[in-house]
Amino acid sequence: MESLDFPLWLRAAHFLNIVFGTLILRSGIEILSAHPKLYWNDHAQPRSEWLTFTRKKMPEGQLWTSRDEEESFSSWIALPGHNNLGLGRHWHFLCDALWVLAGLAYVVLLFAANEWRRLIPTAWEVIPGAWHTALEYLRGHIVYSKTYNPLQQLAYTGVVFVLAPAAIATGVAMSPAISARFPWYIRLLGGRQVARSLHFIILLLFVAFTIVHTTMVILHGFGRELGSIVLGQTENVNLPLALGVGLGGLALLFLIHAIVTRYSLRHPRRVQNWVDRPLNVLRRLLFHHGLSAQDYSPTEVSPYFRVNGRPPRESFYEKLARDHFKDYVLEVGGLVKNPLRLTLDDLRAMPKQTQITKHICIQGWSAIGQWAGVPLGEIIARCEPLSTARHVVFYAFDNKSTSEPHPAGPGYFYGTIDMELAAHRQTILAYEMNGQPLPIPHGAPLRLRVETQLGFKMVKYIRAIEFVEDFRHIGQGQGGWREDHQYYSTEAGI
Ligand SMILES: Nc1nc2c(c(=O)[nH]1)N[C@H]1C(S)=C(S)[C@@H](COP(=O)(O)O)O[C@H]1N2
Ligand SMILES: [Mo]
């Protein structure tokens, strides 16, 4: 047990870690490209970023949206590359789940097989020991021993038991469902954008570790180390075989990346349906059912709130807007006992709810705003959906082919939520923002707020509401305009 004869399960775990780790890395970079800016404040205040990966400048005094800030990264660094946030997220979450599973199996086996002893330091002497080893290395003394030296113990334990859990903890903190249900959790971390920045720094630490680790392996004696990690041999290593297996593993890694990348770019809908949809079972379980407990204070309201989704350009909308929406009528229909037609005055006469919440856009930015309007539950109580109604569809006034021909796409914006989210206490039809009538860029005259979900679910410029049994016959059948055209997952709790 004191030698480095790695058992097969440990070598397999090492390889899986490389496969999932690199896929997570590239898909993570894809996600970053959708909002290539990092902040320490949850207003994601423009020009307050501490790090950016874009040269784009947003025009002053003119409406720009967060889609204009997106970058397109090469497939060499991003999975799949070319501005495909939806697909990047599918791979990121799939590989996260598999990486966590493989990691748990590894840790369980580590203890079951008593392998943990060589990895986990058992005495505080490891700290001065690691320091001395580091000094030795810096002096050019490569100290090879059959057991891990204190520096290795510290580094490996740190990666497995500190860095990996920290990556998970900061990743989960980015879920709107978690931050809505447990606002203290992101406060504890210093905010959502702090969690996002830390998530990125953790990535850099993983990369730094991998570089140093690989260098050390080479310095310690490449042949012997390769023998132990691919063949489990430390004595009399069969070097050609070790090299063959090692290179074979590397080739397999490249092949996996190449296939996943090409397949995603060619068959985005299949990736959405086959990779993402099965994952929704897990995502629903973890991120669907909690209620939002957000109650930020008025002093926390963001000085600037980004816009995503440009206002409608259709003349009938522009006419409504010119008349301050006095002719606006919200149509409520579908599988309901009482179809409704409600003017803004009708809506204002209903019970009013005000909430200060954090908006989290799928691209990465956040902002805090105060919203006031009618709880959707009030509408549900009045229209009385039939028992067959399972989803609520929100149809919008913005035709994306005119409001945002580039880089957006065809058809009118719409979105759906299920009856459970519709009944949540912070699900409202907002007609006010920060104490003012809802501004046009933010969705006048009426927009949805579903405070446990990503921003794209919160349809602006609502024209009509329909209760349906299924949404597969609407649009391209994915549950919303962004799901249809950007391959987002309709399950938007993370
Ligand atoms: N009608 C409509 N609603 C929409 C969108 C859109 O393009 N059209 N974009 C969504 C996205 S992606 C986000 S993040 C929020 C942004 O809301 P805001 O513009 O008020 O910040 O609106 C959502 N609702
Ligand atoms: Mo968004």
Coordinates of C-alpha atoms and ligand atoms in Angstrom, one line a residue:
M1 CA 0.0 0.0 0.0
E2 CA 3.0 2.3 0.5
S3 CA 3.9 2.2 -3.1
L4 CA 2.3 3.9 -6.1
D5 CA 0.7 0.8 -7.6
F6 CA -2.5 2.4 -8.5
P7 CA -5.5 0.1 -8.6
L8 CA -7.5 0.0 -11.8
W9 CA -10.5 2.0 -10.4
L10 CA -8.2 4.8 -9.4
R11 CA -6.7 5.0 -12.8
A12 CA -10.1 4.9 -14.4
A13 CA -11.3 7.7 -12.1
H14 CA -8.2 9.7 -13.1
F15 CA -9.1 9.3 -16.8
L16 CA -12.8 10.1 -16.3
N17 CA -11.7 13.2 -14.3
I18 CA -9.7 14.4 -17.3
V19 CA -12.6 13.7 -19.7
F20 CA -15.3 15.4 -17.7
G21 CA -13.0 18.1 -16.4
T22 CA -11.9 19.2 -19.9
L23 CA -15.5 19.1 -21.2
I24 CA -16.6 21.2 -18.2
L25 CA -13.8 23.6 -18.9
R26 CA -14.7 24.2 -22.5
S27 CA -18.4 24.4 -22.0
G28 CA -17.8 26.7 -19.1
I29 CA -15.9 29.0 -21.4
E30 CA -18.8 28.9 -23.8
I31 CA -21.1 30.0 -20.9
L32 CA -18.7 32.8 -20.1
S33 CA -18.7 34.0 -23.7
A34 CA -22.4 34.9 -23.3
H35 CA -21.5 37.6 -20.8
P36 CA -17.7 37.9 -21.0
K37 CA -17.4 40.1 -17.9
L38 CA -16.8 39.4 -14.3
Y39 CA -17.9 41.6 -11.4
W40 CA -17.8 41.8 -7.6
N41 CA -21.2 43.5 -7.4
D42 CA -24.6 42.0 -8.0
H43 CA -25.8 45.0 -10.0
A44 CA -23.3 43.8 -12.7
Q45 CA -22.9 47.5 -13.1
P46 CA -21.6 48.3 -16.6
R47 CA -17.9 49.4 -16.5
S48 CA -17.5 47.9 -13.0
E49 CA -16.1 44.6 -14.2
W50 CA -12.8 43.4 -12.8
L51 CA -12.1 41.2 -15.8
T52 CA -13.5 41.3 -19.4
F53 CA -12.9 39.1 -22.4
T54 CA -14.4 41.5 -24.9
R55 CA -13.5 44.7 -26.6
K56 CA -17.1 45.6 -27.5
K57 CA -18.2 49.0 -26.3
M58 CA -21.9 49.6 -25.7
P59 CA -23.2 52.9 -27.2
E60 CA -23.9 55.7 -24.8
G61 CA -27.4 57.2 -24.8
Q62 CA -28.8 54.6 -27.1
L63 CA -30.7 51.3 -26.3
W64 CA -28.4 48.3 -26.3
T65 CA -29.2 44.9 -24.9
S66 CA -27.2 42.2 -23.2
R67 CA -27.3 40.1 -26.3
D68 CA -25.2 42.8 -28.0
E69 CA -22.5 42.2 -25.3
E70 CA -22.2 38.5 -26.2
E71 CA -18.9 37.2 -27.7
S72 CA -18.4 34.4 -30.0
F73 CA -15.4 32.2 -29.0
S74 CA -13.6 29.6 -31.2
S75 CA -14.5 25.9 -30.9
W76 CA -10.9 25.3 -29.9
I77 CA -11.5 26.8 -26.5
A78 CA -15.3 26.8 -26.1
L79 CA -17.8 23.9 -26.4
P80 CA -19.3 24.1 -28.9
G81 CA -18.1 27.6 -29.7
H82 CA -19.6 30.3 -31.9
N83 CA -22.0 31.8 -29.4
N84 CA -24.1 28.8 -28.4
L85 CA -24.9 29.4 -24.8
G86 CA -27.8 26.9 -24.7
L87 CA -25.7 24.0 -26.0
G88 CA -22.7 24.9 -23.8
R89 CA -25.0 24.8 -20.8
H90 CA -26.3 21.3 -21.7
W91 CA -22.8 19.9 -21.9
H92 CA -21.7 21.7 -18.8
F93 CA -24.6 20.4 -16.7
L94 CA -24.4 16.8 -18.1
C95 CA -20.6 16.7 -17.4
D96 CA -21.1 18.3 -14.0
A97 CA -23.5 15.5 -13.0
L98 CA -21.2 12.8 -14.4
W99 CA -18.1 14.4 -12.8
V100 CA -19.8 14.6 -9.4
L101 CA -20.9 10.9 -9.7
A102 CA -17.4 9.8 -10.7
G103 CA -15.9 12.0 -8.0
L104 CA -18.2 10.5 -5.3
A105 CA -17.3 6.9 -6.5
Y106 CA -13.7 7.9 -6.3
V107 CA -13.9 9.2 -2.8
V108 CA -15.9 6.2 -1.6
L109 CA -13.4 3.8 -3.0
L110 CA -10.5 5.9 -1.7
F111 CA -11.7 5.2 1.8
A112 CA -13.0 1.7 1.2
A113 CA -9.7 0.6 -0.3
N114 CA -7.7 2.4 2.3
E115 CA -6.0 4.4 -0.4
W116 CA -6.8 7.7 1.3
R117 CA -3.7 7.4 3.6
R118 CA -1.3 8.3 0.9
L119 CA -3.3 11.3 -0.2
I120 CA -4.7 12.8 3.0
P121 CA -2.2 14.2 5.4
T122 CA -2.7 13.0 9.0
A123 CA -0.4 15.4 10.8
W124 CA 0.2 19.2 10.8
E125 CA 3.8 18.6 10.0
V126 CA 2.6 18.4 6.4
I127 CA 2.6 22.2 6.2
P128 CA 6.2 22.8 7.1
G129 CA 7.0 19.7 5.2
A130 CA 5.4 21.0 2.1
W131 CA 7.2 24.3 2.5
H132 CA 10.6 22.5 2.6
T133 CA 9.7 20.3 -0.4
A134 CA 8.8 23.4 -2.3
L135 CA 12.1 25.0 -1.4
E136 CA 13.9 21.8 -2.5
Y137 CA 12.1 22.0 -5.9
L138 CA 13.0 25.6 -6.3
R139 CA 16.6 24.8 -5.7
G140 CA 16.3 22.2 -8.5
H141 CA 16.3 19.1 -6.3
I142 CA 13.7 16.8 -7.7
V143 CA 12.8 14.6 -4.7
Y144 CA 11.2 11.4 -5.9
S145 CA 9.8 9.1 -3.3
K146 CA 7.6 6.1 -3.6
T147 CA 5.1 7.7 -1.4
Y148 CA 3.6 11.2 -1.9
N149 CA 5.8 14.0 -0.5
P150 CA 4.0 16.6 1.8
L151 CA 3.6 19.1 -1.0
Q152 CA 1.9 16.5 -3.2
Q153 CA -0.3 15.4 -0.3
L154 CA -1.3 19.0 0.4
A155 CA -1.9 19.8 -3.3
Y156 CA -3.9 16.6 -4.1
T157 CA -6.0 16.9 -0.9
G158 CA -6.6 20.5 -1.6
V159 CA -7.8 19.8 -5.1
V160 CA -10.1 16.9 -4.2
F161 CA -11.5 18.1 -0.9
V162 CA -11.4 21.9 -1.2
L163 CA -11.2 23.0 -4.8
A164 CA -13.8 20.5 -6.2
P165 CA -16.4 21.2 -3.5
A166 CA -15.8 24.9 -3.9
A167 CA -16.5 24.6 -7.6
I168 CA -19.8 22.9 -6.8
A169 CA -20.7 25.4 -4.1
T170 CA -20.1 28.4 -6.2
G171 CA -21.8 26.8 -9.2
V172 CA -24.9 26.0 -7.3
A173 CA -24.9 29.6 -5.9
M174 CA -25.5 30.8 -9.5
S175 CA -28.9 29.1 -9.6
P176 CA -31.8 31.6 -9.5
A177 CA -33.9 28.9 -7.8
I178 CA -31.3 28.4 -5.0
S179 CA -30.7 32.1 -4.5
A180 CA -34.4 32.8 -4.5
R181 CA -35.2 30.1 -2.0
F182 CA -32.1 30.7 0.2
P183 CA -31.1 34.3 -0.2
W184 CA -28.7 34.0 2.8
Y185 CA -26.7 31.5 0.8
I186 CA -25.5 33.9 -1.9
R187 CA -25.2 36.6 0.8
L188 CA -22.8 34.3 2.6
L189 CA -20.7 34.0 -0.5
G190 CA -20.7 37.8 -0.9
G191 CA -23.3 37.8 -3.7
R192 CA -24.1 36.0 -7.0
Q193 CA -21.4 37.8 -9.0
V194 CA -18.8 37.1 -6.4
A195 CA -19.8 33.4 -6.7
R196 CA -19.5 33.7 -10.4
S197 CA -16.1 35.3 -10.2
L198 CA -14.9 32.7 -7.7
H199 CA -16.2 30.0 -10.0
F200 CA -13.9 31.4 -12.7
I201 CA -11.0 31.7 -10.3
I202 CA -11.4 28.1 -9.2
L203 CA -11.2 27.2 -12.9
L204 CA -7.9 29.0 -13.1
L205 CA -6.7 27.2 -10.1
F206 CA -7.6 23.8 -11.6
V207 CA -5.8 24.8 -14.8
A208 CA -2.7 25.9 -12.8
F209 CA -2.8 22.7 -10.8
T210 CA -3.0 20.6 -14.0
I211 CA 0.0 22.4 -15.5
V212 CA 2.2 22.1 -12.4
H213 CA 1.1 18.5 -11.9
T214 CA 1.9 17.5 -15.4
T215 CA 5.3 19.3 -15.2
M216 CA 6.1 17.5 -12.0
V217 CA 5.2 14.1 -13.4
I218 CA 7.7 14.7 -16.2
L219 CA 10.4 15.9 -13.8
H220 CA 9.8 13.0 -11.4
G221 CA 10.5 10.5 -14.2
F222 CA 8.0 10.4 -17.0
G223 CA 8.2 6.7 -17.8
R224 CA 7.8 5.5 -14.2
E225 CA 4.9 7.9 -13.5
L226 CA 3.2 7.1 -16.7
G227 CA 3.6 3.5 -15.9
S228 CA 1.9 3.9 -12.6
I229 CA -1.0 6.0 -13.7
V230 CA -1.9 4.1 -16.9
L231 CA -0.8 0.5 -16.1
G232 CA -0.6 0.6 -12.3
Q233 CA 3.1 -0.5 -12.5
T234 CA 6.0 1.1 -10.6
E235 CA 8.6 -1.5 -11.1
N236 CA 9.8 -2.8 -14.4
V237 CA 7.4 -0.5 -16.3
N238 CA 6.6 -1.7 -19.8
L239 CA 7.4 1.7 -21.3
P240 CA 6.1 1.1 -24.9
L241 CA 2.9 -0.3 -23.5
A242 CA 2.5 2.6 -21.1
L243 CA 3.2 5.1 -23.9
G244 CA 0.7 3.3 -26.1
V245 CA -2.0 3.3 -23.5
G246 CA -1.2 6.9 -22.5
L247 CA -1.3 8.2 -26.1
G248 CA -4.4 6.1 -26.8
G249 CA -6.1 7.7 -23.8
L250 CA -5.1 11.1 -25.1
A251 CA -6.4 10.3 -28.6
L252 CA -9.7 9.1 -27.1
L253 CA -10.0 12.4 -25.2
F254 CA -9.5 14.4 -28.4
L255 CA -11.9 12.2 -30.3
I256 CA -14.6 12.8 -27.6
H257 CA -14.1 16.5 -27.8
A258 CA -14.2 16.6 -31.6
I259 CA -17.3 14.4 -31.8
V260 CA -19.2 16.4 -29.1
T261 CA -18.3 19.7 -30.7
R262 CA -19.2 18.8 -34.3
Y263 CA -22.4 17.0 -33.3
S264 CA -23.5 20.0 -31.2
L265 CA -22.9 22.4 -34.1
R266 CA -24.7 20.2 -36.6
H267 CA -27.5 18.9 -34.5
P268 CA -28.3 21.4 -31.8
R269 CA -31.9 20.3 -31.5
R270 CA -30.9 16.7 -30.9
V271 CA -28.5 17.8 -28.2
Q272 CA -31.3 19.8 -26.6
N273 CA -33.7 16.8 -26.8
W274 CA -31.3 14.0 -25.9
V275 CA -28.8 15.5 -23.6
D276 CA -30.7 18.2 -21.9
R277 CA -34.2 16.8 -21.6
P278 CA -33.2 13.7 -19.6
L279 CA -31.3 16.0 -17.3
N280 CA -34.5 17.8 -16.6
V281 CA -35.6 15.1 -14.2
L282 CA -32.6 16.0 -12.0
R283 CA -33.0 19.7 -12.5
R284 CA -36.7 19.6 -11.6
L285 CA -35.9 17.7 -8.5
L286 CA -33.2 20.1 -7.3
F287 CA -34.3 23.5 -8.7
H288 CA -38.0 23.6 -9.4
H289 CA -40.1 23.3 -6.3
G290 CA -38.7 25.9 -3.8
L291 CA -40.6 29.1 -3.3
S292 CA -38.9 32.5 -3.6
A293 CA -38.2 34.1 -0.3
Q294 CA -36.6 37.2 -1.7
D295 CA -37.1 40.5 0.0
Y296 CA -34.3 42.9 -0.8
S297 CA -34.3 46.3 0.7
P298 CA -35.1 49.4 -1.4
T299 CA -31.4 50.6 -0.8
E300 CA -30.3 47.5 -2.7
V301 CA -32.1 48.3 -5.9
S302 CA -29.7 48.5 -8.8
P303 CA -28.9 51.9 -10.2
Y304 CA -28.9 50.4 -13.7
F305 CA -30.9 47.4 -14.9
R306 CA -29.9 45.9 -18.2
V307 CA -32.3 45.2 -21.0
N308 CA -32.6 42.0 -22.9
G309 CA -35.1 41.7 -25.8
R310 CA -35.8 44.9 -27.7
P311 CA -39.2 46.6 -27.7
P312 CA -41.7 45.6 -30.4
R313 CA -41.5 47.5 -33.7
E314 CA -45.1 46.6 -34.8
S315 CA -47.3 49.7 -35.5
F316 CA -50.2 48.4 -33.4
Y317 CA -47.8 48.2 -30.4
E318 CA -46.4 51.6 -31.1
K319 CA -49.9 53.0 -31.3
L320 CA -50.8 51.4 -27.9
A321 CA -47.6 52.8 -26.4
R322 CA -48.3 56.3 -27.7
D323 CA -51.7 56.2 -26.0
H324 CA -50.1 55.0 -22.7
F325 CA -51.7 51.6 -23.3
K326 CA -55.2 52.9 -22.5
D327 CA -56.6 50.6 -25.3
Y328 CA -54.5 47.6 -24.1
V329 CA -56.5 44.4 -23.4
L330 CA -54.9 41.3 -21.9
E331 CA -56.6 38.2 -23.3
V332 CA -56.8 35.2 -21.0
G333 CA -58.0 32.0 -22.6
G334 CA -57.4 28.4 -23.5
L335 CA -58.4 25.6 -21.1
V336 CA -60.3 27.9 -18.7
K337 CA -63.9 28.1 -17.5
N338 CA -64.0 31.9 -17.8
P339 CA -62.0 33.5 -20.6
L340 CA -61.1 37.1 -19.6
R341 CA -60.4 40.4 -21.3
L342 CA -58.6 42.7 -18.9
T343 CA -57.6 46.3 -19.3
L344 CA -54.7 47.9 -17.4
D345 CA -57.3 49.5 -15.1
D346 CA -58.9 46.1 -14.5
L347 CA -55.5 44.8 -13.5
R348 CA -54.7 47.8 -11.3
A349 CA -58.0 47.3 -9.5
M350 CA -57.0 43.8 -8.5
P351 CA -54.9 43.1 -5.4
K352 CA -51.4 44.5 -5.9
Q353 CA -48.2 42.9 -4.8
T354 CA -44.8 44.5 -4.6
Q355 CA -41.5 42.7 -4.4
I356 CA -37.8 43.5 -4.6
T357 CA -35.9 40.7 -6.2
K358 CA -32.7 39.8 -8.0
H359 CA -33.1 39.2 -11.7
I360 CA -30.7 36.6 -13.1
C361 CA -30.2 36.4 -16.8
I362 CA -29.1 33.1 -18.3
Q363 CA -26.2 34.9 -19.9
G364 CA -24.7 35.8 -16.5
W365 CA -25.6 39.3 -15.4
S366 CA -27.9 40.1 -12.5
A367 CA -29.7 43.2 -11.2
I368 CA -32.1 44.0 -8.4
G369 CA -35.4 45.7 -9.1
Q370 CA -38.7 46.4 -7.4
W371 CA -41.7 45.0 -9.2
A372 CA -45.4 45.6 -8.6
G373 CA -48.4 44.0 -10.2
V374 CA -51.1 41.3 -9.9
P375 CA -50.2 37.9 -8.6
L376 CA -50.8 35.4 -11.4
G377 CA -52.8 33.4 -8.8
E378 CA -55.5 36.2 -8.9
I379 CA -55.9 35.7 -12.6
I380 CA -56.0 31.9 -12.1
A381 CA -58.7 32.3 -9.4
R382 CA -60.8 34.4 -11.9
C383 CA -60.4 32.4 -15.1
E384 CA -60.6 29.0 -13.3
P385 CA -58.4 26.7 -15.5
L386 CA -59.8 23.3 -16.3
S387 CA -58.2 20.3 -14.6
T388 CA -56.5 19.5 -18.0
A389 CA -54.5 22.7 -18.0
R390 CA -50.9 22.0 -17.2
H391 CA -48.9 24.9 -18.6
V392 CA -49.4 28.7 -19.0
V393 CA -48.3 30.2 -22.3
F394 CA -47.5 34.0 -22.5
Y395 CA -47.6 35.5 -25.9
A396 CA -45.7 38.7 -26.5
F397 CA -46.0 41.7 -28.8
D398 CA -42.4 41.6 -30.0
N399 CA -41.8 39.9 -33.3
K400 CA -38.1 39.0 -33.1
S401 CA -37.7 39.3 -36.9
T402 CA -38.4 43.0 -36.7
S403 CA -37.4 43.9 -33.2
E404 CA -34.1 42.1 -33.2
P405 CA -33.5 40.7 -36.7
H406 CA -29.8 40.3 -35.9
P407 CA -28.7 38.1 -34.2
A408 CA -32.1 36.9 -33.1
G409 CA -34.6 35.2 -35.3
P410 CA -38.1 34.7 -36.6
G411 CA -41.5 34.9 -35.0
Y412 CA -43.1 36.3 -32.0
F413 CA -41.6 35.9 -28.5
Y414 CA -43.5 33.6 -26.2
G415 CA -42.8 31.6 -23.1
T416 CA -44.4 29.0 -20.9
I417 CA -44.4 28.0 -17.2
D418 CA -46.1 25.1 -15.5
M419 CA -49.1 25.5 -13.2
E420 CA -46.8 25.0 -10.2
L421 CA -44.6 28.0 -11.0
A422 CA -47.7 29.9 -12.0
A423 CA -49.1 29.5 -8.5
H424 CA -45.9 30.5 -6.7
R425 CA -46.3 33.5 -4.4
Q426 CA -43.8 35.7 -6.2
T427 CA -45.1 35.0 -9.7
I428 CA -46.8 38.2 -10.7
L429 CA -47.8 40.2 -13.8
A430 CA -45.9 43.4 -13.2
Y431 CA -47.1 46.7 -14.5
E432 CA -44.6 48.8 -12.4
M433 CA -40.9 48.8 -12.0
N434 CA -39.1 50.7 -9.2
G435 CA -42.3 52.6 -8.4
Q436 CA -42.9 53.8 -12.0
P437 CA -45.1 52.5 -14.7
L438 CA -43.2 49.6 -16.4
P439 CA -40.8 51.3 -18.9
I440 CA -41.1 50.2 -22.5
P441 CA -37.6 48.5 -22.7
H442 CA -38.5 46.5 -19.6
G443 CA -41.8 45.1 -21.0
A444 CA -44.6 47.7 -20.9
P445 CA -47.4 47.4 -20.4
L446 CA -47.2 44.1 -18.6
R447 CA -44.5 41.5 -17.9
L448 CA -44.1 38.3 -16.1
R449 CA -42.0 37.9 -13.0
V450 CA -41.2 34.3 -11.9
E451 CA -38.6 34.9 -9.3
T452 CA -37.1 31.4 -9.0
Q453 CA -36.3 31.2 -12.8
L454 CA -33.8 32.6 -15.2
G455 CA -34.7 35.9 -16.8
F456 CA -35.7 34.5 -20.2
K457 CA -38.8 32.9 -18.7
M458 CA -40.1 36.3 -17.7
V459 CA -42.0 37.3 -20.8
K460 CA -42.2 41.1 -21.4
Y461 CA -44.8 42.9 -23.6
I462 CA -47.5 40.3 -22.7
R463 CA -50.3 40.3 -25.3
A464 CA -52.2 37.2 -24.2
I465 CA -52.2 34.3 -21.8
E466 CA -53.3 30.8 -22.8
F467 CA -53.7 27.7 -20.5
V468 CA -52.8 24.5 -22.3
E469 CA -52.3 20.9 -21.7
D470 CA -49.1 20.7 -23.7
F471 CA -46.8 23.1 -25.5
R472 CA -45.4 20.8 -28.1
H473 CA -47.7 22.3 -30.8
I474 CA -46.7 25.9 -30.1
G475 CA -43.8 27.4 -32.0
Q476 CA -41.1 24.7 -32.4
G477 CA -42.5 22.9 -29.4
Q478 CA -39.7 23.5 -26.9
G479 CA -41.6 25.7 -24.5
G480 CA -40.6 29.2 -25.5
W481 CA -39.0 31.4 -28.1
R482 CA -35.5 31.1 -26.6
E483 CA -35.9 27.4 -26.1
D484 CA -36.9 27.1 -29.8
H485 CA -34.2 29.3 -31.3
Q486 CA -31.4 29.3 -28.8
Y487 CA -31.8 25.8 -27.6
Y488 CA -32.2 26.9 -24.0
S489 CA -33.6 24.4 -21.5
T490 CA -37.2 25.1 -20.6
E491 CA -36.4 24.1 -17.0
A492 CA -34.8 27.3 -15.9
G493 CA -34.0 27.0 -12.2
I494 CA -30.3 27.0 -12.9
Ligands
LIG1 N1 -41.2 39.6 -24.9 C1 -39.9 39.3 -24.5 N2 -39.7 39.0 -23.3 C2 -38.5 38.8 -22.8 C3 -37.4 38.8 -23.6 C4 -37.6 39.1 -25.0 O1 -36.7 39.1 -25.8 N3 -38.9 39.4 -25.4 N4 -36.1 38.5 -23.1 C5 -36.0 37.8 -21.9 C6 -34.7 37.8 -21.3 S1 -33.6 36.8 -21.9 C7 -34.4 38.5 -20.1 S2 -33.0 38.4 -19.3 C8 -35.4 39.4 -19.6 C9 -34.8 40.8 -19.5 O2 -35.7 41.7 -18.9 P1 -35.3 43.2 -18.9 O3 -35.1 43.6 -20.3 O4 -36.3 43.9 -18.2 O5 -34.0 43.3 -18.2 O6 -36.6 39.5 -20.3 C10 -37.0 38.3 -20.9 N5 -38.3 38.5 -21.5
MO2 MO -31.8 36.6 -20.4

